[in-house]
């Protein structure tokens, strides 16, 4: 602010200031009001200047700037994930490069926010050679030794000449590419979109492949095989066509082996470190090559743990495995990237953008928040961050009578048996923003407290036990957490206890709020209030109970923008909105006793709107729900129901439009509603037509 109250006051003649001071400074108070309004006017004038430029304008101004250059149909301001700023800024550049593959890639990224790869399919047609126009890359046969290129068969990188050899060619496919069927034809251009995100996990302890094994390790903190993903490298030129390293895709063995240094190292896709027992000593980075430039790490196939190395370290990015040539005495830390659809279930993403968990913190006598920080791995600035504890239990024991927060400041793995007693206090157990620790429970986590007490669990991956609420706890909040469906996973990724609930609420007075979480089945007492938003509740099979009661019917349920896999029995379904209920009876089940796969006991109260309900469901009045009749063939198509898969819970692009666009705002039903994928795709299809050359046809494909 240029004109604050003090500056305006000092502009007055001294005589007026003296007289004003004698009378209690009423004039100064008046000028403070004037200065406040002058500041608002000054800020408004500054924003008016900023609104002249697309880079600094307010969001509501963008459609008006777009109108000046002839852009129509920009997404509404209510779709926060579809900001048109980049699209408006680059429109002139699109028009200058109209019809080029690189332009289509940039257009797709600006419109949808997803990385993209454009493919001109006529380049992939095998053809008879014309002597005046030779096309040696379009051979009608391929070398059986081109194994690396065969890994990209059917993908966006069939014509990537950087991987060596001729293109992988095809015969003509005359089906319409706009319908998502045909690809390989002369007028066809394809846009491959990468919906999955490449999410980081930093300095996470590698898990031994079997108890006591010191040579073979797994990247996943759950001790299962996990495909690793690339950290996409930013393209620096607008004319550059995306390569495999530029998109968030699964890492390929041969591609990584060919250019290992592009994937390995600090700030890249993965890194290995050895951490000594002394937490004050910085972990030692394992270099890709030794001092004599000899490879220390190689990429190979570790299926069934064959081909174990004798003098180098082996990594399998497809399975997420590591094999050392000898036993390791130090702890192995891994930094890598994995794939998932959205910021749900916790991760090293910004969790404070949607809500600030710090608002509920307990203050000490000096007014400072009571926060006990925990780290069981080396932290460079541990003293500056006041990190004094290496176990969660030690930190919990040091909370005062009013409670406080225990914050885990690393992405470590904590194997402990925990109890949260919130009697007379507030307890928050959370991960620091940008961290995702794993808590391996030795037994169920018991949570208790009084009717005015509250427990918050935020940002944790919890495995090995269920959460059990007892006593008269007033409120339990789960935010961005994962309670592994089936309690834990076996070596092959299957749930170890598929019929065991992940959350048991034995308290009738407890209100449970679940936000942006992945959980297993929930068992709730008759009067416990449960509110679920933007989450996945997975009973591991649609014939198991995903929500039920400790006796018969679960407590009142309110669920929005979520996916439920398993049967539901609730006393009252207060509201179900934009939600998928995927449930069915098991073979030989007593249907007379179960009555319905989704059942509300009191159906005269509540509402179900814009949701999918398995046939036979008995719920409160429906509004625009699917299927419209029990004989309808409309049913969700989910890419994967296995918790370990990157596509877990994601709707297929070929899912029925009644579900994929069936929410109240024409987005998809289910836990990934807020991604607005149908709107992104529809907006891109509209924009493609504007920039296609005459005679060409374009199609959209999802690469992941």
XYZ file of C-alpha atoms in Angstrom:
704
model
C 0.000 0.000 0.000
C 1.455 3.406 -1.000
C -0.783 5.524 1.234
C -1.016 4.049 4.713
C -2.631 5.835 7.656
C 0.667 7.016 9.142
C 1.885 8.504 5.879
C -1.362 10.382 5.295
C -1.239 11.661 8.846
C 2.329 12.923 8.407
C 1.250 14.946 5.336
C -0.916 17.144 7.550
C 0.550 20.386 8.869
C 2.112 19.982 12.281
C -0.390 22.371 13.901
C -3.284 20.080 13.018
C -1.451 17.046 14.340
C -0.700 18.833 17.607
C -4.330 19.855 18.089
C -5.476 16.371 17.081
C -3.221 14.819 19.715
C -4.630 17.164 22.346
C -8.180 15.960 21.526
C -7.456 12.222 21.545
C -6.492 11.854 17.821
C -9.976 11.675 16.245
C -8.518 13.039 12.991
C -5.956 10.233 12.913
C -8.728 7.690 13.347
C -10.620 9.260 10.420
C -7.519 9.123 8.238
C -7.047 5.426 9.067
C -10.501 4.755 7.599
C -9.668 6.857 4.540
C -6.319 5.057 4.166
C -8.070 1.677 4.247
C -10.359 2.669 1.398
C -7.473 4.278 -0.512
C -5.568 0.999 -0.168
C -8.508 -0.955 -1.546
C -8.760 1.453 -4.467
C -5.020 1.236 -5.085
C -5.157 -2.565 -5.044
C -8.066 -2.517 -7.461
C -6.166 -0.238 -9.857
C -3.144 -2.538 -9.693
C -5.335 -5.549 -10.480
C -6.906 -3.689 -13.404
C -3.412 -3.279 -14.824
C -2.601 -6.951 -14.212
C -5.839 -7.930 -15.960
C -4.420 -6.611 -19.227
C -2.059 -9.615 -19.408
C -3.000 -13.275 -19.582
C -0.175 -14.290 -17.240
C -1.365 -12.090 -14.341
C -5.084 -11.583 -14.959
C -7.779 -12.768 -12.577
C -9.453 -16.060 -13.610
C -12.746 -14.357 -14.460
C -10.958 -12.120 -17.002
C -9.567 -15.010 -19.094
C -12.769 -15.608 -21.140
C -12.802 -11.911 -22.066
C -9.168 -12.000 -23.205
C -9.962 -15.182 -25.116
C -12.871 -13.454 -26.810
C -10.507 -10.784 -28.131
C -8.609 -13.431 -30.111
C -11.653 -15.437 -31.103
C -11.711 -18.249 -28.541
C -15.144 -19.528 -27.571
C -16.295 -22.232 -25.202
C -13.677 -21.897 -22.467
C -14.377 -24.055 -19.372
C -16.362 -22.503 -16.540
C -14.736 -21.036 -13.481
C -16.277 -23.773 -11.313
C -13.927 -26.353 -12.875
C -10.734 -25.443 -11.028
C -8.743 -28.234 -12.647
C -9.422 -26.785 -16.114
C -7.786 -23.384 -15.997
C -7.753 -21.897 -19.530
C -4.791 -19.601 -18.826
C -2.218 -21.613 -20.795
C -4.683 -22.227 -23.626
C -5.425 -18.498 -24.026
C -1.740 -17.591 -23.771
C -0.682 -20.051 -26.490
C -3.555 -19.673 -28.935
C -1.619 -17.454 -31.351
C 1.212 -19.990 -31.317
C -1.263 -22.802 -32.026
C -2.503 -21.014 -35.106
C 0.976 -20.362 -36.434
C 1.855 -24.068 -36.093
C -1.566 -25.384 -37.041
C -1.696 -29.086 -37.875
C 1.781 -30.049 -36.604
C 2.241 -32.933 -34.197
C 4.142 -30.830 -31.650
C 1.317 -28.287 -31.638
C -1.240 -31.002 -30.873
C 0.860 -32.196 -27.938
C 1.030 -28.705 -26.466
C -2.674 -28.142 -27.102
C -3.608 -31.385 -25.330
C -1.430 -30.544 -22.333
C -2.739 -26.980 -22.045
C -6.390 -27.992 -22.382
C -6.426 -31.116 -20.177
C -3.409 -30.701 -17.913
C -2.266 -34.220 -18.860
C 1.035 -34.975 -20.625
C 0.415 -36.094 -24.189
C 2.065 -37.675 -27.197
C 0.841 -37.004 -30.745
C 1.175 -39.769 -33.348
C 0.684 -39.418 -37.105
C -0.501 -42.911 -37.920
C 0.309 -42.764 -41.626
C 3.954 -42.989 -40.539
C 3.181 -46.441 -39.131
C 1.675 -47.965 -42.261
C 3.686 -50.617 -44.036
C 3.913 -49.727 -47.712
C 5.374 -50.861 -51.006
C 8.495 -48.824 -51.617
C 8.438 -46.225 -54.399
C 11.910 -45.676 -55.802
C 11.458 -41.906 -56.089
C 10.286 -41.621 -52.474
C 11.893 -44.278 -50.343
C 10.483 -44.876 -46.844
C 12.923 -47.362 -45.286
C 11.371 -46.821 -41.852
C 8.064 -48.296 -43.074
C 9.092 -51.894 -43.580
C 6.475 -54.612 -43.615
C 8.570 -56.801 -41.336
C 10.508 -56.244 -38.119
C 13.604 -57.694 -36.601
C 12.956 -60.245 -33.865
C 15.965 -58.742 -32.109
C 14.166 -55.425 -31.664
C 12.922 -56.358 -28.198
C 13.084 -52.791 -26.893
C 10.863 -51.522 -29.703
C 8.453 -54.413 -29.173
C 7.880 -53.134 -25.630
C 6.232 -50.105 -27.228
C 3.990 -52.072 -29.588
C 0.500 -50.558 -29.552
C 1.643 -47.587 -27.469
C 2.304 -43.955 -28.293
C 5.987 -44.599 -29.082
C 5.860 -47.072 -31.942
C 7.418 -44.501 -34.251
C 10.021 -43.231 -31.793
C 13.172 -43.537 -33.885
C 15.320 -42.747 -30.829
C 14.998 -46.362 -29.699
C 16.638 -47.571 -32.910
C 15.550 -49.442 -35.988
C 12.560 -48.990 -38.303
C 9.040 -48.212 -37.111
C 6.676 -50.947 -36.003
C 4.328 -50.868 -38.966
C 0.724 -52.002 -39.455
C -1.795 -52.712 -42.151
C -4.563 -50.211 -42.858
C -7.425 -50.022 -40.348
C -10.451 -48.356 -41.958
C -12.506 -47.901 -38.791
C -13.172 -44.328 -37.657
C -10.518 -43.058 -35.297
C -12.929 -40.454 -33.879
C -14.937 -43.344 -32.401
C -11.842 -44.616 -30.606
C -11.628 -47.794 -32.712
C -9.434 -47.559 -35.788
C -5.933 -46.135 -35.678
C -3.705 -46.986 -38.603
C -4.929 -45.068 -41.628
C -3.577 -42.296 -43.851
C -5.684 -39.376 -42.486
C -5.455 -40.383 -38.815
C -3.760 -38.478 -36.010
C -3.856 -39.842 -32.459
C -3.410 -38.049 -29.151
C -2.266 -40.346 -26.341
C -3.089 -38.869 -22.932
C -1.377 -39.918 -19.691
C -3.953 -39.751 -16.901
C -1.821 -41.315 -14.181
C 0.373 -39.109 -12.049
C 3.958 -39.893 -11.187
C 4.084 -39.500 -7.392
C 7.301 -39.406 -5.396
C 8.324 -41.335 -2.304
C 11.560 -40.023 -0.792
C 13.988 -41.955 1.406
C 11.587 -44.758 2.153
C 13.151 -47.877 3.720
C 13.286 -50.777 1.270
C 11.499 -53.862 2.596
C 13.305 -57.238 2.612
C 11.803 -59.737 0.162
C 11.517 -62.189 3.056
C 12.092 -61.745 6.807
C 15.789 -61.487 7.557
C 16.859 -61.261 3.914
C 19.706 -58.758 3.523
C 20.295 -59.083 -0.220
C 16.862 -58.912 -1.837
C 14.612 -55.891 -1.295
C 11.371 -54.370 -2.555
C 10.765 -50.691 -3.296
C 7.195 -50.746 -1.936
C 6.844 -49.945 1.757
C 4.076 -52.589 1.838
C 6.508 -55.330 0.840
C 4.912 -56.129 -2.542
C 5.876 -55.812 -6.199
C 5.225 -52.300 -7.464
C 5.797 -50.918 -10.983
C 8.050 -47.868 -10.965
C 7.241 -44.741 -12.990
C 9.309 -42.149 -14.778
C 9.730 -38.691 -13.362
C 8.826 -36.774 -16.553
C 11.574 -34.522 -17.871
C 10.296 -31.138 -19.010
C 10.525 -30.482 -22.729
C 12.429 -27.264 -23.450
C 11.373 -26.660 -27.075
C 7.862 -26.317 -28.458
C 8.865 -28.232 -31.579
C 10.031 -31.244 -29.590
C 7.897 -34.386 -29.730
C 7.522 -36.176 -26.422
C 9.751 -39.164 -25.801
C 9.243 -41.942 -23.223
C 11.282 -40.020 -20.649
C 8.947 -36.998 -20.991
C 5.738 -38.712 -19.862
C 4.634 -40.286 -16.541
C 4.641 -43.872 -17.733
C 5.843 -47.190 -16.358
C 9.596 -47.545 -16.536
C 10.733 -50.125 -19.087
C 13.672 -52.431 -18.406
C 15.434 -52.070 -21.746
C 14.836 -48.332 -22.063
C 16.259 -47.756 -18.590
C 19.217 -50.050 -19.243
C 20.051 -48.187 -22.453
C 20.186 -44.762 -20.774
C 20.381 -45.511 -17.062
C 21.825 -42.132 -16.045
C 18.694 -40.399 -17.395
C 16.586 -42.283 -14.840
C 18.929 -42.651 -11.880
C 20.295 -40.017 -9.542
C 19.240 -37.138 -7.320
C 16.272 -35.312 -8.803
C 15.561 -38.161 -11.227
C 13.211 -41.128 -11.275
C 14.982 -43.199 -8.609
C 17.877 -43.220 -6.167
C 19.390 -45.737 -3.737
C 21.090 -44.796 -0.464
C 22.654 -46.675 2.443
C 21.824 -45.303 5.885
C 23.918 -46.232 8.943
C 22.298 -46.825 12.323
C 23.541 -43.429 13.551
C 20.757 -40.990 12.547
C 23.160 -38.048 12.696
C 25.166 -39.415 9.761
C 23.918 -38.559 6.291
C 23.048 -41.603 4.125
C 25.552 -42.531 1.434
C 24.299 -42.261 -2.131
C 25.039 -45.332 -4.250
C 26.436 -43.980 -7.534
C 25.522 -45.454 -10.901
C 29.241 -45.913 -11.695
C 32.367 -46.287 -9.589
C 35.530 -44.185 -9.833
C 36.767 -46.244 -12.780
C 33.502 -45.575 -14.652
C 32.400 -49.174 -14.234
C 28.690 -49.782 -13.771
C 27.707 -50.377 -10.141
C 23.987 -50.714 -10.891
C 22.410 -52.637 -13.750
C 18.836 -53.205 -14.893
C 17.619 -56.755 -15.310
C 14.637 -59.069 -14.933
C 14.339 -60.260 -11.324
C 11.237 -62.401 -11.802
C 11.400 -65.290 -9.308
C 14.653 -63.669 -8.124
C 16.693 -65.292 -10.862
C 19.801 -63.707 -12.423
C 21.010 -62.495 -9.051
C 24.161 -60.392 -9.485
C 27.558 -61.342 -8.111
C 29.422 -58.028 -8.373
C 26.844 -55.291 -9.109
C 23.464 -54.124 -7.813
C 20.457 -55.141 -9.933
C 17.200 -53.202 -10.242
C 13.966 -54.391 -11.830
C 11.745 -51.320 -12.481
C 8.823 -53.412 -13.724
C 8.513 -55.344 -10.455
C 10.111 -52.802 -8.136
C 12.848 -55.128 -6.896
C 16.491 -54.701 -5.847
C 19.170 -57.379 -5.525
C 22.577 -56.727 -3.948
C 25.675 -58.865 -4.567
C 26.186 -59.323 -0.805
C 24.430 -58.800 2.522
C 23.766 -55.209 3.554
C 24.467 -54.149 7.130
C 23.137 -50.618 6.637
C 19.519 -49.726 6.007
C 18.617 -49.386 2.312
C 16.689 -46.205 1.510
C 14.909 -45.802 -1.835
C 13.607 -42.685 -3.534
C 11.355 -43.473 -6.472
C 8.105 -42.654 -8.249
C 4.900 -44.669 -8.438
C 1.713 -44.101 -10.383
C -1.800 -43.197 -9.254
C -4.779 -41.278 -10.588
C -5.297 -38.542 -7.991
C -4.115 -37.005 -4.751
C -6.082 -39.459 -2.630
C -4.910 -41.715 0.183
C -1.864 -39.685 1.170
C 1.381 -38.942 -0.592
C 4.138 -36.384 -1.007
C 1.779 -33.796 -2.441
C 0.431 -30.575 -0.964
C -2.351 -31.617 1.405
C -2.879 -28.128 2.812
C -4.423 -26.667 -0.339
C -7.889 -28.029 0.442
C -7.861 -27.457 4.209
C -5.443 -26.369 6.888
C -5.062 -29.046 9.554
C -3.103 -26.636 11.691
C -6.252 -24.691 12.647
C -7.121 -27.307 15.276
C -3.741 -27.345 17.024
C -3.440 -27.151 20.790
C -1.500 -24.139 22.108
C 0.839 -24.149 25.087
C 1.068 -21.468 27.779
C 3.152 -19.223 25.510
C 0.628 -19.489 22.666
C 2.803 -21.745 20.482
C 1.336 -24.922 18.934
C 2.112 -28.161 20.771
C 3.801 -30.225 18.049
C 6.085 -33.188 18.706
C 8.115 -34.094 15.619
C 9.283 -37.605 14.757
C 11.852 -38.961 12.306
C 13.574 -42.367 12.242
C 15.915 -41.506 9.359
C 18.591 -38.856 8.882
C 17.227 -35.315 8.642
C 19.690 -32.621 7.673
C 17.950 -29.842 9.603
C 16.595 -31.971 12.452
C 17.729 -29.531 15.145
C 16.214 -26.540 13.361
C 12.898 -28.362 13.045
C 13.003 -29.461 16.692
C 12.959 -33.175 15.868
C 13.548 -35.017 19.152
C 11.795 -38.365 18.748
C 12.469 -41.464 16.680
C 9.257 -43.350 17.539
C 5.612 -42.313 17.473
C 4.954 -43.775 20.926
C 7.686 -41.633 22.517
C 6.208 -38.490 20.978
C 2.661 -39.377 22.067
C 3.862 -39.903 25.624
C 5.192 -36.321 25.753
C 1.912 -34.624 24.831
C 0.467 -32.481 27.606
C -2.874 -32.667 29.371
C -4.589 -30.794 26.530
C -3.024 -32.969 23.835
C -1.378 -31.680 20.677
C 0.021 -32.904 17.394
C 2.564 -35.600 16.601
C 4.063 -34.855 13.193
C 6.137 -37.384 11.243
C 8.594 -35.381 9.163
C 9.938 -38.132 6.892
C 8.544 -40.833 4.600
C 9.889 -43.582 6.815
C 8.439 -46.886 7.974
C 7.327 -47.143 11.597
C 6.616 -50.616 13.026
C 4.865 -49.916 16.322
C 1.845 -50.859 18.417
C -0.093 -47.645 19.037
C -2.934 -46.470 21.271
C -4.540 -43.025 21.072
C -6.202 -42.038 24.340
C -7.770 -38.620 23.783
C -9.649 -38.382 27.080
C -9.911 -34.694 27.857
C -7.733 -33.623 24.941
C -7.262 -33.288 21.176
C -4.710 -35.536 19.481
C -3.551 -35.157 15.907
C -1.290 -37.798 14.373
C -0.131 -36.516 11.017
C 2.481 -36.623 8.318
C 4.305 -33.420 7.521
C 3.149 -31.823 4.305
C 5.063 -33.393 1.418
C 5.691 -36.669 3.275
C 4.010 -40.084 3.325
C 5.128 -42.310 6.212
C 4.023 -45.929 6.577
C 2.801 -47.129 9.970
C 3.035 -50.916 10.395
C 0.804 -51.797 13.325
C 1.619 -54.741 15.550
C -2.038 -54.906 16.626
C -5.230 -52.929 16.166
C -4.931 -49.192 16.817
C -7.345 -48.446 19.689
C -8.737 -44.909 19.790
C -10.721 -43.711 22.779
C -11.873 -40.484 24.406
C -14.798 -38.482 25.747
C -17.743 -36.842 24.010
C -15.903 -33.492 23.687
C -12.633 -35.010 22.525
C -11.252 -35.318 19.015
C -8.656 -37.395 17.163
C -7.277 -36.451 13.734
C -5.188 -38.791 11.590
C -3.771 -37.154 8.495
C -1.522 -38.337 5.656
C -0.599 -41.832 6.917
C -0.430 -45.215 5.194
C -1.570 -47.697 7.859
C -1.054 -51.447 7.457
C -1.041 -54.475 9.751
C -4.051 -53.629 11.893
C -7.454 -51.974 11.997
C -8.522 -48.719 13.654
C -10.910 -49.424 16.546
C -12.880 -46.580 18.164
C -14.090 -47.225 21.717
C -15.434 -45.231 24.641
C -17.429 -42.060 23.912
C -15.026 -40.298 21.537
C -16.679 -37.210 20.093
C -15.035 -36.991 16.674
C -12.558 -38.890 14.512
C -11.215 -37.302 11.346
C -9.320 -39.281 8.721
C -7.754 -37.100 6.042
C -5.659 -38.270 3.096
C -5.020 -41.624 4.759
C -4.855 -45.186 3.487
C -6.131 -48.024 5.662
C -4.996 -50.930 3.522
C -8.020 -52.970 2.346
C -7.643 -56.457 3.785
C -5.450 -55.125 6.649
C -2.225 -56.122 4.870
C -1.051 -57.609 1.594
C 0.578 -60.939 0.901
C 3.681 -61.233 -1.268
C 1.612 -61.477 -4.460
C -0.394 -58.356 -3.582
C -3.579 -60.162 -2.530
C -5.335 -58.985 0.665
C -4.203 -61.035 3.650
C -7.523 -60.702 5.536
C -10.082 -59.913 2.822
C -13.133 -60.012 5.116
C -11.677 -58.022 8.012
C -12.791 -54.412 8.479
C -10.197 -51.642 8.466
C -12.260 -49.312 10.670
C -14.453 -50.474 13.565
C -16.520 -47.851 15.409
C -17.751 -49.273 18.723
C -18.839 -45.882 20.057
C -22.412 -44.657 19.474
C -21.493 -41.039 20.182
C -18.667 -40.745 17.643
C -18.854 -38.712 14.446
C -16.385 -40.010 11.862
C -15.284 -37.862 8.909
C -13.361 -39.582 6.100
C -11.952 -37.262 3.447
C -9.718 -38.169 0.466
C -8.962 -41.603 1.915
C -8.693 -45.207 0.802
C -10.040 -47.614 3.380
C -11.114 -51.202 3.747
C -14.503 -52.195 5.111
C -16.151 -50.081 7.824
C -18.167 -51.399 10.791
C -20.123 -48.699 12.645
C -22.262 -48.747 15.784
C -25.982 -48.007 15.435
C -25.807 -44.286 16.266
C -22.312 -43.451 15.017
C -22.444 -40.774 12.310
C -20.176 -41.470 9.320
C -19.473 -38.853 6.645
C -17.361 -39.934 3.636
C -16.186 -37.627 0.830
C -13.872 -38.103 -2.172
C -12.784 -41.553 -0.996
C -12.688 -45.250 -1.859
C -14.166 -47.831 0.525
C -13.013 -51.257 -0.626
C -14.154 -54.504 0.999
C -11.743 -56.338 -1.405
C -14.747 -57.971 -3.134
C -18.227 -56.748 -4.000
C -19.734 -59.742 -2.159
C -18.157 -58.695 1.174
C -19.611 -56.032 3.464
C -18.103 -52.617 2.837
C -20.313 -50.860 5.397
C -22.301 -52.574 8.123
C -23.034 -52.410 11.853
C -21.526 -53.956 14.943
C -24.875 -55.738 15.415
C -26.808 -55.478 12.166
C -27.208 -52.086 10.480
C -24.440 -49.509 10.486
C -24.907 -45.970 11.777
C -26.295 -43.084 9.688
C -24.239 -42.631 6.524
C -23.578 -39.569 4.396
C -21.366 -40.212 1.372
C -20.375 -37.976 -1.528
C -18.085 -38.368 -4.562
C -16.900 -41.804 -3.502
C -16.570 -45.394 -4.690
C -17.812 -48.256 -2.530
C -16.877 -51.837 -3.438
C -18.927 -54.225 -1.323
C -22.382 -54.550 0.224
C -23.833 -51.759 2.351
C -26.223 -52.015 5.321
C -27.003 -48.720 7.041
C -29.750 -47.586 9.371
C -30.186 -44.254 7.566
C -28.615 -43.144 4.303
C -28.848 -39.420 4.901
C -27.333 -38.590 1.533
C -25.541 -40.429 -1.245
C -24.356 -38.181 -4.064
C -22.142 -38.860 -7.107
C -21.238 -42.226 -5.602
C -20.736 -45.710 -7.043
C -22.081 -48.624 -4.984
C -20.708 -51.787 -6.555
C -22.154 -54.768 -4.677
C -23.633 -58.198 -5.286
C -24.599 -61.371 -3.465
C -22.113 -64.201 -3.161
C -23.010 -67.498 -4.732
C -25.256 -69.427 -2.353
C -25.887 -66.419 -0.077
C -29.149 -66.208 1.884
C -30.830 -63.481 -0.175
C -33.923 -63.483 2.044
C -31.813 -62.535 5.039
C -29.549 -60.078 3.220
C -32.580 -58.584 1.366
C -30.519 -56.279 -0.908
C -26.853 -55.648 -1.783
C -27.295 -51.991 -0.767
C -29.855 -51.625 2.006
C -31.058 -48.715 4.130
C -33.255 -49.702 7.074
C -35.231 -46.433 7.183
C -36.003 -45.482 3.621
C -38.433 -42.666 4.334
C -35.529 -40.431 5.339
C -32.604 -39.325 3.177
C -31.874 -39.090 -0.531
C -29.759 -40.817 -3.167
C -28.854 -38.664 -6.158
C -26.701 -39.027 -9.265
C -25.303 -42.351 -8.083
C -24.913 -45.909 -9.314
C -26.698 -48.545 -7.214
C -26.311 -52.261 -7.839
C -29.559 -53.880 -9.050
C -31.901 -54.753 -6.204
C -30.748 -51.914 -3.941
C -33.278 -50.639 -1.402
C -32.531 -47.057 -0.498
C -34.325 -43.720 0.103
C -35.893 -41.872 -2.867
C -33.626 -41.742 -5.909
C -32.945 -38.821 -8.206
C -31.172 -39.357 -11.557
C -29.546 -42.606 -10.443
C -28.282 -45.536 -12.507
C -29.353 -48.075 -13.571
C -32.867 -46.849 -14.232
C -34.170 -50.431 -14.155
C -32.778 -53.600 -12.589
C -32.619 -55.169 -16.059
C -30.372 -52.443 -17.410
C -26.893 -53.389 -18.643
C -25.364 -50.142 -17.357
C -22.564 -51.041 -14.966
C -19.282 -49.384 -13.930
C -16.135 -50.549 -15.696
C -13.206 -50.086 -13.347
C -9.691 -50.398 -14.714
C -8.437 -52.327 -11.684
C -9.786 -53.367 -8.296
C -6.404 -54.523 -7.000
C -5.137 -52.070 -4.428
C -1.522 -52.351 -5.580
C -2.226 -51.326 -9.211
C -1.624 -47.759 -10.461
C -5.070 -47.792 -12.155
C -6.794 -48.842 -8.924
C -10.369 -47.503 -8.753
C -10.090 -45.632 -12.056
C -13.054 -45.761 -14.445
C -12.356 -47.132 -17.910
C -12.631 -44.722 -20.863
C -15.128 -47.228 -22.271
C -17.353 -47.078 -19.196
C -20.994 -46.299 -19.938
C -21.558 -42.529 -20.329
C -24.453 -42.780 -17.875
C -21.785 -43.370 -15.206
C -18.721 -41.671 -16.643
C -20.747 -38.475 -17.130
C -23.518 -39.207 -14.652
C -22.635 -36.894 -11.758
C -24.615 -33.760 -11.024
C -22.079 -31.625 -12.928
C -21.612 -34.156 -15.773
C -18.334 -35.393 -14.341
C -17.836 -39.051 -13.458
C -19.375 -40.747 -10.463
C -17.070 -42.148 -7.827
C -13.933 -41.309 -5.907
C -12.229 -39.480 -8.786
C -15.150 -37.169 -9.496
C -13.125 -34.004 -8.889
C -10.675 -34.820 -11.694
C -13.379 -33.794 -14.209
C -11.986 -36.190 -16.800
C -15.078 -36.168 -19.091
C -14.982 -32.375 -19.265
C -11.282 -32.398 -20.085
C -11.796 -34.881 -22.889
C -14.839 -33.069 -24.284
C -13.046 -29.730 -24.287
C -10.036 -31.255 -26.040
C -12.209 -32.841 -28.736
C -13.732 -29.426 -29.405
C -10.330 -27.777 -29.695
C -8.800 -30.467 -31.928
C -11.253 -29.818 -34.748
C -10.191 -26.171 -34.889
C -6.546 -27.017 -35.574
C -6.815 -30.090 -37.815
C -5.686 -29.773 -41.386
C -8.270 -30.432 -44.079
C -8.836 -34.137 -44.660
C -7.330 -35.303 -41.383
C -9.192 -37.051 -38.580
C -8.137 -37.208 -34.929
C -8.771 -39.550 -32.028
C -8.032 -39.559 -28.312
C -6.496 -42.544 -26.546
C -5.597 -43.042 -22.900
C -2.061 -44.352 -22.663
C -2.397 -45.270 -18.967
